[in-house]
């Protein structure tokens, strides 16, 4: 067994069950683990601390367990079942209105480096670490045991999320089922229908983390003119229309995304004048189009992928929010989000505060939003809380 010994005094975070070992904490290594191998972590005193996946990089070990248990096929079944039980408790597994949800959310499910999204009878597995990629067949078998006949296919979508330098040669494709090669189906979310293509879509194909926030948009949309920016699949647009919006404009810089939003609107409603898709950069669109809207949704991609670029990201978020706030009709609503892990909820609120001041409008916070229960936060890994949202009433 490969063994890693920590520097004196560096065992504290593992003692608090934080699931990462940073390279700087390591004193020495016994053995020559390959990336993705299982390694054991010991204190400088030689006390066993944790067992996890080894990887070259600043996070050297992602912890799978804090006890010296074997990582067997049964172990994977146990972990998948634990994740399933959480979704069951959240009312997502037997829900006729919603057949898509996240089954595994990395550290939040004690499976660092692994994401699994369920789309009806298909599971889409996305490995962010080499160890999870190496384990993909065991993960697939475990999923089949937990779901039984309800699972017809398991798709691996790891090629873009694995570290580039690891040279895994990963190619996306089915691990089980999917013999027809089709990668698209219609899913239902809170009774709304969406095309999801896990083969060609962004991430695993759909942003499941906005499910409850979309439902809230629906509640505020009656009779409103709505601008949905960074619209991708048109998730918020469909909910706004379901809520009785008078008109919805979806803006995304990707023409493919705009087409998808239009298809999703068509899937749910008779195609009519109530929805317009616009392919444009949101910053340009807002600058060039001075029009006011009753409700605006800002759901940009993560501007800050890590702390080093936080300064620029802060400016970007502030500029975007200031522009949007100034384009809200009096008495209108802004839904604004940040999905950057590096942006804390405090920093996000400060940015939106600055934006309100720049726009010179009176603003009240009506709701403070976050990620739903199928994106749980491991209490020992607070970094897992990444989605922040505010609903503002703009006078
Ligand atoms: N709100 C979406 C998810 C947004 S994903 C949902 O609920 O599913 C981010 C989207 O922003 C992507 O579709 C990407 O194409 C788009 N995007 C990124 N930068 C952009 C920009 N500057 N202007 C317009 N769209 C942009």
XYZ file of C-alpha atoms and ligand atoms in Angstrom:
421
model
C 0.000 0.000 0.000
C 1.250 3.473 -0.843
C 1.640 5.611 2.228
C 1.836 9.362 2.641
C 3.172 10.922 5.855
C 2.177 14.456 6.755
C 4.399 17.133 8.210
C 4.151 17.598 11.948
C 1.071 19.651 12.878
C -0.563 19.281 9.449
C -3.029 16.564 10.429
C -5.493 18.981 11.963
C -7.773 19.497 8.954
C -8.119 15.739 8.390
C -8.946 15.456 12.089
C -11.847 17.801 11.337
C -12.833 15.555 8.429
C -11.917 18.022 5.698
C -11.513 15.717 2.680
C -8.421 17.177 0.976
C -4.672 16.768 1.550
C -2.635 19.582 0.005
C 0.829 18.903 -1.433
C 2.377 21.395 0.997
C 1.279 19.286 3.989
C 3.172 16.188 2.862
C 6.519 15.261 4.448
C 7.251 12.052 2.537
C 5.776 9.186 0.584
C 6.349 5.416 0.779
C 5.843 3.778 -2.604
C 5.277 5.247 -6.036
C 1.544 5.669 -6.538
C 0.197 6.295 -10.017
C -2.424 9.018 -10.416
C -5.780 7.620 -9.369
C -4.305 4.996 -7.038
C -5.557 4.519 -3.492
C -3.158 5.889 -0.875
C -3.177 5.894 2.916
C -2.423 9.069 4.825
C -0.590 9.014 8.182
C 0.347 11.651 10.726
C 4.015 12.370 11.386
C 3.597 10.060 14.403
C 2.557 7.200 12.126
C -1.144 7.250 13.036
C -3.596 6.297 10.249
C -5.730 9.294 9.248
C -7.453 8.658 5.948
C -7.569 6.704 2.690
C -8.173 8.331 -0.673
C -7.313 8.917 -4.320
C -3.849 10.145 -5.198
C -3.333 12.827 -7.833
C -0.473 15.090 -8.857
C -1.357 18.699 -8.106
C -2.079 21.041 -5.251
C -4.783 18.701 -3.881
C -2.721 15.507 -3.664
C -5.244 13.267 -1.922
C -9.040 13.353 -2.094
C -10.282 11.414 0.903
C -12.724 8.546 0.399
C -12.799 7.370 4.009
C -11.390 8.231 7.412
C -11.262 4.588 8.481
C -8.985 1.834 7.145
C -11.810 0.053 5.288
C -11.212 -1.610 1.901
C -12.535 0.235 -1.155
C -14.425 -2.727 -2.619
C -17.379 -2.964 -5.041
C -19.615 -3.219 -1.941
C -18.091 0.005 -0.608
C -19.159 1.819 -3.789
C -22.672 0.400 -3.480
C -22.841 1.624 0.118
C -21.797 5.145 -0.859
C -24.210 5.302 -3.830
C -27.013 4.071 -1.603
C -26.204 6.748 0.991
C -26.387 9.404 -1.728
C -29.636 7.913 -3.015
C -31.153 8.005 0.485
C -30.507 11.759 0.685
C -32.391 12.342 -2.615
C -35.118 10.081 -1.357
C -35.421 12.191 1.818
C -35.557 15.310 -0.364
C -38.500 13.835 -2.266
C -36.707 13.594 -5.591
C -36.535 9.883 -6.341
C -40.245 9.092 -6.654
C -41.511 12.369 -7.982
C -43.896 12.425 -10.923
C -43.269 16.145 -11.544
C -39.447 15.881 -11.551
C -37.404 13.046 -13.043
C -33.981 14.704 -13.081
C -31.733 15.420 -10.117
C -28.139 15.240 -8.946
C -27.368 11.927 -7.282
C -23.758 12.591 -6.320
C -22.362 16.032 -5.575
C -18.661 15.429 -4.899
C -17.543 16.286 -1.375
C -21.185 16.918 -0.415
C -21.694 13.159 -0.755
C -18.294 12.138 0.594
C -17.181 11.311 -2.933
C -14.681 14.056 -3.822
C -14.134 14.411 -7.556
C -17.381 12.734 -8.618
C -20.602 14.148 -10.045
C -23.548 12.005 -11.131
C -26.725 13.473 -12.602
C -29.862 11.433 -13.210
C -31.978 12.152 -16.300
C -34.937 9.795 -16.163
C -33.509 6.307 -16.713
C -30.001 7.549 -17.584
C -27.155 8.408 -15.208
C -24.443 10.776 -16.418
C -21.149 10.302 -14.576
C -18.591 13.086 -14.578
C -15.185 12.419 -12.997
C -13.218 15.485 -11.937
C -10.372 13.414 -10.499
C -8.282 10.633 -12.006
C -9.210 8.330 -9.122
C -12.922 8.633 -9.888
C -12.239 8.110 -13.582
C -10.240 4.956 -12.850
C -13.170 3.744 -10.692
C -15.852 4.464 -13.298
C -16.746 0.830 -14.000
C -17.185 0.075 -10.288
C -19.305 3.225 -10.001
C -21.406 2.083 -12.958
C -21.943 -1.374 -11.423
C -22.892 0.183 -8.078
C -25.451 2.430 -9.780
C -27.013 -0.580 -11.473
C -27.321 -2.376 -8.153
C -28.888 0.623 -6.385
C -31.378 1.457 -9.177
C -32.082 -2.004 -10.597
C -34.369 -1.951 -13.641
C -35.058 1.754 -13.296
C -31.636 2.495 -14.776
C -31.277 1.795 -18.478
C -28.024 3.589 -19.285
C -24.890 5.078 -17.717
C -22.942 7.675 -19.709
C -19.413 8.814 -18.881
C -18.829 12.510 -19.592
C -15.385 12.989 -18.063
C -13.204 14.011 -20.993
C -13.529 17.737 -20.306
C -13.422 17.668 -16.516
C -10.317 15.525 -15.926
C -7.025 17.322 -15.380
C -5.510 17.860 -18.793
C -2.032 16.787 -17.760
C -3.189 13.413 -16.435
C -3.359 12.120 -20.022
C -6.125 9.643 -19.266
C -7.135 9.522 -22.930
C -10.758 9.695 -21.747
C -13.381 9.519 -24.481
C -17.017 10.228 -23.564
C -19.463 7.389 -24.103
C -21.786 4.813 -22.579
C -20.498 2.536 -19.830
C -23.778 0.646 -19.883
C -26.801 0.682 -22.225
C -27.290 3.388 -24.814
C -26.694 0.971 -27.682
C -28.582 3.273 -30.043
C -25.977 5.990 -29.363
C -28.685 8.588 -28.671
C -27.648 11.137 -26.021
C -30.803 13.252 -25.806
C -34.092 12.838 -24.011
C -36.883 14.954 -22.607
C -36.811 15.389 -18.829
C -39.461 16.838 -16.548
C -38.648 19.397 -13.872
C -41.478 20.654 -11.662
C -43.837 19.661 -14.466
C -41.933 21.597 -17.145
C -40.296 19.700 -19.991
C -36.764 20.139 -21.321
C -34.545 18.548 -23.924
C -31.288 17.454 -22.328
C -28.338 16.329 -24.441
C -25.642 14.922 -22.163
C -23.432 14.149 -25.154
C -23.093 17.655 -26.566
C -24.514 19.903 -23.826
C -22.599 21.981 -21.283
C -21.561 20.168 -18.078
C -23.782 17.056 -17.894
C -26.423 18.704 -20.101
C -28.634 20.649 -17.704
C -28.161 22.972 -14.733
C -30.110 21.084 -12.106
C -28.991 23.401 -9.323
C -31.475 26.131 -10.309
C -34.594 23.948 -9.994
C -36.044 25.646 -6.911
C -34.940 29.118 -7.945
C -36.680 28.665 -11.299
C -39.854 27.790 -9.429
C -39.532 31.080 -7.541
C -39.162 32.983 -10.831
C -42.455 31.440 -11.891
C -44.149 32.936 -8.824
C -42.988 36.448 -9.717
C -43.685 36.370 -13.463
C -47.405 36.976 -13.880
C -47.958 39.711 -16.471
C -44.244 40.667 -16.503
C -41.846 41.484 -19.285
C -38.896 39.212 -18.486
C -35.259 39.291 -19.562
C -33.401 36.010 -18.980
C -29.685 36.523 -19.509
C -27.105 33.716 -19.883
C -30.190 31.683 -20.679
C -28.579 28.420 -21.957
C -31.446 25.858 -22.027
C -33.997 28.571 -21.328
C -34.790 27.033 -17.950
C -35.793 30.307 -16.319
C -37.601 31.393 -19.510
C -39.885 28.349 -19.531
C -40.770 28.844 -15.860
C -41.432 32.561 -16.417
C -43.815 31.686 -19.235
C -45.465 29.026 -17.091
C -45.965 31.742 -14.487
C -47.846 33.925 -16.951
C -45.141 36.301 -18.201
C -46.368 38.688 -20.884
C -43.112 38.439 -22.819
C -39.774 36.677 -22.298
C -36.439 37.515 -23.940
C -33.652 34.899 -23.635
C -30.096 36.094 -24.295
C -27.040 33.867 -24.684
C -23.810 34.311 -26.640
C -24.080 30.771 -27.986
C -26.400 30.363 -30.984
C -26.743 26.667 -30.119
C -27.939 27.603 -26.630
C -30.483 30.085 -28.004
C -31.814 27.429 -30.382
C -32.131 25.024 -27.467
C -34.037 27.599 -25.392
C -36.410 28.111 -28.329
C -36.933 24.351 -28.688
C -37.681 24.103 -24.972
C -40.213 26.914 -25.154
C -41.856 25.144 -28.103
C -41.916 21.892 -26.163
C -43.965 23.487 -23.375
C -46.050 26.133 -25.105
C -47.491 26.854 -28.468
C -44.808 28.834 -30.180
C -45.949 32.404 -30.262
C -44.901 35.983 -29.827
C -44.388 35.610 -26.079
C -40.768 34.404 -26.411
C -37.789 35.884 -28.263
C -34.329 34.307 -28.385
C -31.356 36.614 -28.933
C -27.788 35.514 -29.685
C -25.619 38.229 -28.145
C -23.061 39.030 -25.506
C -25.082 40.032 -22.432
C -22.851 43.011 -21.673
C -23.351 44.345 -25.232
C -27.054 43.568 -25.216
C -27.630 45.519 -22.009
C -25.487 48.419 -23.186
C -27.128 48.715 -26.580
C -30.673 48.021 -25.505
C -31.837 50.570 -22.974
C -35.217 48.887 -22.591
C -36.632 48.349 -19.111
C -38.001 45.000 -17.921
C -40.257 44.074 -15.013
C -38.086 41.059 -14.155
C -34.462 40.332 -15.060
C -32.530 37.126 -14.379
C -28.725 37.240 -14.242
C -27.236 33.766 -14.077
C -23.737 34.113 -15.519
C -21.090 31.382 -15.672
C -18.470 31.453 -12.895
C -16.461 34.632 -13.489
C -13.931 33.606 -10.817
C -12.751 30.026 -11.260
C -10.204 30.582 -8.480
C -9.149 33.203 -5.934
C -6.391 34.697 -8.082
C -8.863 36.250 -10.515
C -11.284 37.460 -7.854
C -10.474 41.137 -8.480
C -11.526 41.066 -12.126
C -14.500 38.870 -11.369
C -15.725 41.334 -8.733
C -15.609 44.134 -11.302
C -17.481 41.986 -13.832
C -20.270 41.060 -11.425
C -20.617 44.635 -10.178
C -20.796 46.102 -13.694
C -23.341 43.522 -14.805
C -25.556 43.999 -11.754
C -25.397 47.794 -11.909
C -26.502 47.705 -15.528
C -29.330 45.269 -14.820
C -30.581 47.171 -11.770
C -30.759 50.369 -13.808
C -32.845 48.550 -16.430
C -35.468 47.233 -14.026
C -38.788 49.020 -14.331
C -39.909 50.751 -11.106
C -41.263 48.119 -8.714
C -39.584 45.346 -10.701
C -37.571 42.325 -9.620
C -33.994 41.196 -10.181
C -32.875 37.589 -9.693
C -29.086 37.700 -9.545
C -26.728 34.742 -9.081
C -23.090 33.824 -8.727
C -21.931 30.225 -9.044
C -18.261 31.001 -8.337
C -17.042 29.008 -5.369
C -14.406 31.693 -4.769
C -17.079 34.376 -4.261
C -18.469 34.152 -0.722
C -22.069 35.118 -0.039
C -20.746 38.128 1.856
C -18.644 39.291 -1.087
C -21.537 38.683 -3.452
C -23.850 40.794 -1.343
C -21.239 43.569 -1.187
C -20.931 43.534 -4.976
C -24.678 43.766 -5.437
C -24.799 46.540 -2.826
C -22.164 48.458 -4.812
C -24.103 47.851 -8.011
C -27.312 49.214 -6.453
C -25.434 52.303 -5.318
C -23.963 52.832 -8.793
C -27.418 52.474 -10.339
C -28.751 54.901 -7.734
C -31.903 52.871 -7.049
C -33.537 51.854 -3.784
C -33.239 48.109 -3.442
C -34.643 45.592 -0.951
C -33.523 41.982 -0.615
C -36.587 39.727 -0.760
C -34.953 36.292 -0.869
C -31.490 34.857 -0.325
C -31.055 31.795 -2.473
C -28.672 28.889 -2.640
C -28.308 25.406 -4.121
C -30.983 22.739 -3.558
C -30.850 19.591 -1.411
C -29.471 17.394 -4.195
C -26.360 19.609 -4.158
C -25.646 19.157 -0.435
C -22.809 20.818 1.441
C -20.589 18.614 3.579
C -20.415 20.589 6.829
C -16.678 19.830 7.072
C -16.151 21.189 3.551
C -17.860 24.587 3.512
C -16.207 25.354 0.135
C -18.957 23.178 -1.333
C -21.472 25.995 -0.939
C -21.043 27.601 -4.338
C -24.400 28.923 -5.573
C -25.540 32.275 -4.228
C -28.547 34.252 -5.315
C -30.454 37.343 -4.301
C -33.937 38.390 -5.279
C -34.180 42.158 -5.217
C -37.124 44.502 -5.306
C -36.057 47.629 -7.173
C -38.067 50.782 -6.463
N -29.122 30.102 -16.587
C -28.791 28.833 -17.197
C -27.353 28.424 -16.995
C -26.339 29.421 -17.461
S -24.894 28.690 -18.036
C -29.731 27.761 -16.680
O -30.596 28.014 -15.835
O -29.609 26.629 -17.128
C -24.049 30.053 -18.670
C -24.450 30.449 -20.093
O -23.901 31.749 -20.334
C -23.906 29.569 -21.208
O -24.972 29.097 -21.987
C -22.982 30.472 -22.039
O -23.102 30.229 -23.441
C -23.502 31.836 -21.695
N -22.543 32.943 -21.738
C -21.290 32.990 -21.230
N -20.773 34.231 -21.360
C -21.720 34.986 -21.969
C -21.802 36.362 -22.361
N -20.788 37.198 -22.126
N -22.942 36.775 -22.932
C -23.973 35.933 -23.144
N -23.958 34.649 -22.779
C -22.851 34.174 -22.206
